[in-house]
Amino acid sequence: MNVRSLRVRRSITLAGALAALILGFAAIQAAAAWTASSAPLAATPASAKSIEVRLLDEQTRSANLTDQLATITSQTDDMATALAAAQARIVADGQHADELSSDLAAATKKLRTLEASIRKAAATRPITVVSTSAGSSVSSTRSGGVGRENEHDD
């Protein structure tokens, strides 16, 4: 092989490589144009100005929601405080009701004891009954009659 044939082979190889690159680039351009023409964008992309306006709207909305959340949190804390106070009040009222119930039981016991002693005293003491009818007066003395008559009133 001589030098000249070697140069020719190199030149042909170089030309073939350049032709392949040019043909590949042309094929890519043709495919891109074909794709763009067969599937155009249905919606145009949003402009930077409209995106900025939407961002400001969302930031304002976010700030409003944050304020509402703070208000709700404050109200929830107030409700929790009121609930704790109500529960403490219920416990105190329950204790007071228990005290009143025991006081009522003691008073009832004392009342029954007192009623029994009144019946006993009435049964042992003579009672004078004076009745008048049409100008005549009758007097009688009985012992223990009143206590027995009232026993079935319990």
PDB file of C-alpha atoms in Angstrom, residues 25-146:
ATOM      1  CA  PHE A  25     -28.644  16.118  12.049  1.00  0.00           C
ATOM      2  CA  ALA A  26     -31.059  16.500   9.107  1.00  0.00           C
ATOM      3  CA  ALA A  27     -33.061  13.478  10.294  1.00  0.00           C
ATOM      4  CA  ILE A  28     -33.359  14.934  13.806  1.00  0.00           C
ATOM      5  CA  GLN A  29     -34.531  18.286  12.416  1.00  0.00           C
ATOM      6  CA  ALA A  30     -37.081  16.585  10.154  1.00  0.00           C
ATOM      7  CA  ALA A  31     -38.425  14.467  13.061  1.00  0.00           C
ATOM      8  CA  ALA A  32     -38.737  17.546  15.301  1.00  0.00           C
ATOM      9  CA  ALA A  33     -40.604  19.483  12.612  1.00  0.00           C
ATOM     10  CA  TRP A  34     -42.866  16.503  11.904  1.00  0.00           C
ATOM     11  CA  THR A  35     -43.656  16.048  15.631  1.00  0.00           C
ATOM     12  CA  ALA A  36     -44.352  19.766  16.106  1.00  0.00           C
ATOM     13  CA  SER A  37     -46.699  19.880  13.142  1.00  0.00           C
ATOM     14  CA  SER A  38     -48.627  16.731  14.068  1.00  0.00           C
ATOM     15  CA  ALA A  39     -49.025  17.480  17.818  1.00  0.00           C
ATOM     16  CA  PRO A  40     -49.275  21.227  18.422  1.00  0.00           C
ATOM     17  CA  LEU A  41     -49.631  22.470  21.991  1.00  0.00           C
ATOM     18  CA  ALA A  42     -53.295  22.731  22.980  1.00  0.00           C
ATOM     19  CA  ALA A  43     -52.606  25.339  25.603  1.00  0.00           C
ATOM     20  CA  THR A  44     -50.015  27.966  25.482  1.00  0.00           C
ATOM     21  CA  PRO A  45     -47.667  28.100  28.446  1.00  0.00           C
ATOM     22  CA  ALA A  46     -48.554  30.607  31.144  1.00  0.00           C
ATOM     23  CA  SER A  47     -46.725  33.875  31.085  1.00  0.00           C
ATOM     24  CA  ALA A  48     -44.380  34.877  33.884  1.00  0.00           C
ATOM     25  CA  LYS A  49     -46.710  37.760  34.801  1.00  0.00           C
ATOM     26  CA  SER A  50     -49.725  35.475  35.259  1.00  0.00           C
ATOM     27  CA  ILE A  51     -47.636  33.085  37.340  1.00  0.00           C
ATOM     28  CA  GLU A  52     -46.537  35.984  39.580  1.00  0.00           C
ATOM     29  CA  VAL A  53     -50.171  37.129  39.998  1.00  0.00           C
ATOM     30  CA  ARG A  54     -51.266  33.599  40.949  1.00  0.00           C
ATOM     31  CA  LEU A  55     -48.351  33.339  43.382  1.00  0.00           C
ATOM     32  CA  LEU A  56     -49.404  36.589  45.100  1.00  0.00           C
ATOM     33  CA  ASP A  57     -53.015  35.356  45.284  1.00  0.00           C
ATOM     34  CA  GLU A  58     -51.910  32.087  46.867  1.00  0.00           C
ATOM     35  CA  GLN A  59     -49.653  33.913  49.342  1.00  0.00           C
ATOM     36  CA  THR A  60     -52.592  36.118  50.363  1.00  0.00           C
ATOM     37  CA  ARG A  61     -54.811  33.063  50.726  1.00  0.00           C
ATOM     38  CA  SER A  62     -52.126  31.337  52.791  1.00  0.00           C
ATOM     39  CA  ALA A  63     -51.855  34.362  55.091  1.00  0.00           C
ATOM     40  CA  ASN A  64     -55.653  34.405  55.561  1.00  0.00           C
ATOM     41  CA  LEU A  65     -55.690  30.700  56.373  1.00  0.00           C
ATOM     42  CA  THR A  66     -52.859  31.201  58.856  1.00  0.00           C
ATOM     43  CA  ASP A  67     -54.855  33.954  60.588  1.00  0.00           C
ATOM     44  CA  GLN A  68     -57.954  31.751  60.695  1.00  0.00           C
ATOM     45  CA  LEU A  69     -55.913  28.882  62.123  1.00  0.00           C
ATOM     46  CA  ALA A  70     -54.532  31.174  64.846  1.00  0.00           C
ATOM     47  CA  THR A  71     -58.081  32.305  65.693  1.00  0.00           C
ATOM     48  CA  ILE A  72     -59.345  28.728  65.865  1.00  0.00           C
ATOM     49  CA  THR A  73     -56.380  27.720  68.026  1.00  0.00           C
ATOM     50  CA  SER A  74     -57.119  30.594  70.406  1.00  0.00           C
ATOM     51  CA  GLN A  75     -60.788  29.629  70.596  1.00  0.00           C
ATOM     52  CA  THR A  76     -59.847  26.000  71.208  1.00  0.00           C
ATOM     53  CA  ASP A  77     -57.553  27.036  74.057  1.00  0.00           C
ATOM     54  CA  ASP A  78     -60.375  29.136  75.551  1.00  0.00           C
ATOM     55  CA  MET A  79     -62.775  26.190  75.269  1.00  0.00           C
ATOM     56  CA  ALA A  80     -60.255  23.864  76.919  1.00  0.00           C
ATOM     57  CA  THR A  81     -59.851  26.321  79.795  1.00  0.00           C
ATOM     58  CA  ALA A  82     -63.627  26.642  80.183  1.00  0.00           C
ATOM     59  CA  LEU A  83     -64.017  22.864  80.082  1.00  0.00           C
ATOM     60  CA  ALA A  84     -61.383  22.415  82.794  1.00  0.00           C
ATOM     61  CA  ALA A  85     -63.159  25.023  84.956  1.00  0.00           C
ATOM     62  CA  ALA A  86     -66.516  23.309  84.381  1.00  0.00           C
ATOM     63  CA  GLN A  87     -65.059  19.933  85.320  1.00  0.00           C
ATOM     64  CA  ALA A  88     -63.583  21.398  88.507  1.00  0.00           C
ATOM     65  CA  ARG A  89     -66.972  22.958  89.285  1.00  0.00           C
ATOM     66  CA  ILE A  90     -68.699  19.610  88.729  1.00  0.00           C
ATOM     67  CA  VAL A  91     -66.300  17.905  91.140  1.00  0.00           C
ATOM     68  CA  ALA A  92     -66.832  20.626  93.763  1.00  0.00           C
ATOM     69  CA  ASP A  93     -70.633  20.478  93.306  1.00  0.00           C
ATOM     70  CA  GLY A  94     -70.514  16.695  93.626  1.00  0.00           C
ATOM     71  CA  GLN A  95     -68.624  16.958  96.897  1.00  0.00           C
ATOM     72  CA  HIS A  96     -71.076  19.586  98.141  1.00  0.00           C
ATOM     73  CA  ALA A  97     -74.005  17.338  97.146  1.00  0.00           C
ATOM     74  CA  ASP A  98     -72.433  14.458  99.076  1.00  0.00           C
ATOM     75  CA  GLU A  99     -72.073  16.700 102.132  1.00  0.00           C
ATOM     76  CA  LEU A 100     -75.710  17.840 101.814  1.00  0.00           C
ATOM     77  CA  SER A 101     -76.848  14.243 101.451  1.00  0.00           C
ATOM     78  CA  SER A 102     -75.045  13.201 104.630  1.00  0.00           C
ATOM     79  CA  ASP A 103     -76.436  16.286 106.426  1.00  0.00           C
ATOM     80  CA  LEU A 104     -79.958  15.341 105.253  1.00  0.00           C
ATOM     81  CA  ALA A 105     -79.496  11.761 106.466  1.00  0.00           C
ATOM     82  CA  ALA A 106     -78.341  13.021 109.878  1.00  0.00           C
ATOM     83  CA  ALA A 107     -81.248  15.495 110.088  1.00  0.00           C
ATOM     84  CA  THR A 108     -83.723  12.759 109.102  1.00  0.00           C
ATOM     85  CA  LYS A 109     -82.338  10.504 111.831  1.00  0.00           C
ATOM     86  CA  LYS A 110     -82.644  13.317 114.376  1.00  0.00           C
ATOM     87  CA  LEU A 111     -86.216  14.031 113.217  1.00  0.00           C
ATOM     88  CA  ARG A 112     -87.250  10.395 113.635  1.00  0.00           C
ATOM     89  CA  THR A 113     -85.680  10.325 117.093  1.00  0.00           C
ATOM     90  CA  LEU A 114     -87.490  13.541 118.014  1.00  0.00           C
ATOM     91  CA  GLU A 115     -90.832  12.244 116.663  1.00  0.00           C
ATOM     92  CA  ALA A 116     -90.408   9.022 118.649  1.00  0.00           C
ATOM     93  CA  SER A 117     -89.690  10.968 121.828  1.00  0.00           C
ATOM     94  CA  ILE A 118     -92.733  13.203 121.191  1.00  0.00           C
ATOM     95  CA  ARG A 119     -94.959  10.122 120.775  1.00  0.00           C
ATOM     96  CA  LYS A 120     -93.523   8.599 123.912  1.00  0.00           C
ATOM     97  CA  ALA A 121     -94.066  11.813 125.889  1.00  0.00           C
ATOM     98  CA  ALA A 122     -97.605  12.162 124.532  1.00  0.00           C
ATOM     99  CA  ALA A 123     -98.447   8.585 125.478  1.00  0.00           C
ATOM    100  CA  THR A 124     -97.359   9.017 129.113  1.00  0.00           C
ATOM    101  CA  ARG A 125     -98.924  12.424 129.816  1.00  0.00           C
ATOM    102  CA  PRO A 126    -102.654  12.888 130.602  1.00  0.00           C
ATOM    103  CA  ILE A 127    -104.558  15.051 128.124  1.00  0.00           C
ATOM    104  CA  THR A 128    -107.624  17.110 129.021  1.00  0.00           C
ATOM    105  CA  VAL A 129    -110.167  17.554 126.276  1.00  0.00           C
ATOM    106  CA  VAL A 130    -112.855  20.185 126.676  1.00  0.00           C
ATOM    107  CA  SER A 131    -115.739  20.136 124.257  1.00  0.00           C
ATOM    108  CA  THR A 132    -118.738  22.403 124.253  1.00  0.00           C
ATOM    109  CA  SER A 133    -121.969  21.783 122.521  1.00  0.00           C
ATOM    110  CA  ALA A 134    -125.121  23.911 122.767  1.00  0.00           C
ATOM    111  CA  GLY A 135    -124.261  25.544 125.995  1.00  0.00           C
ATOM    112  CA  SER A 136    -123.194  22.512 127.992  1.00  0.00           C
ATOM    113  CA  SER A 137    -119.626  21.844 128.889  1.00  0.00           C
ATOM    114  CA  VAL A 138    -118.100  18.355 129.228  1.00  0.00           C
ATOM    115  CA  SER A 139    -114.618  17.743 130.470  1.00  0.00           C
ATOM    116  CA  SER A 140    -112.750  14.446 130.308  1.00  0.00           C
ATOM    117  CA  THR A 141    -109.272  13.348 131.085  1.00  0.00           C
ATOM    118  CA  ARG A 142    -107.577  10.506 129.230  1.00  0.00           C
ATOM    119  CA  SER A 143    -104.164   9.086 129.435  1.00  0.00           C
ATOM    120  CA  GLY A 144    -102.327   7.976 126.276  1.00  0.00           C
ATOM    121  CA  GLY A 145    -105.206   8.358 123.832  1.00  0.00           C
ATOM    122  CA  VAL A 146    -103.652  10.931 121.510  1.00  0.00           C
TER     123      VAL A 146
END
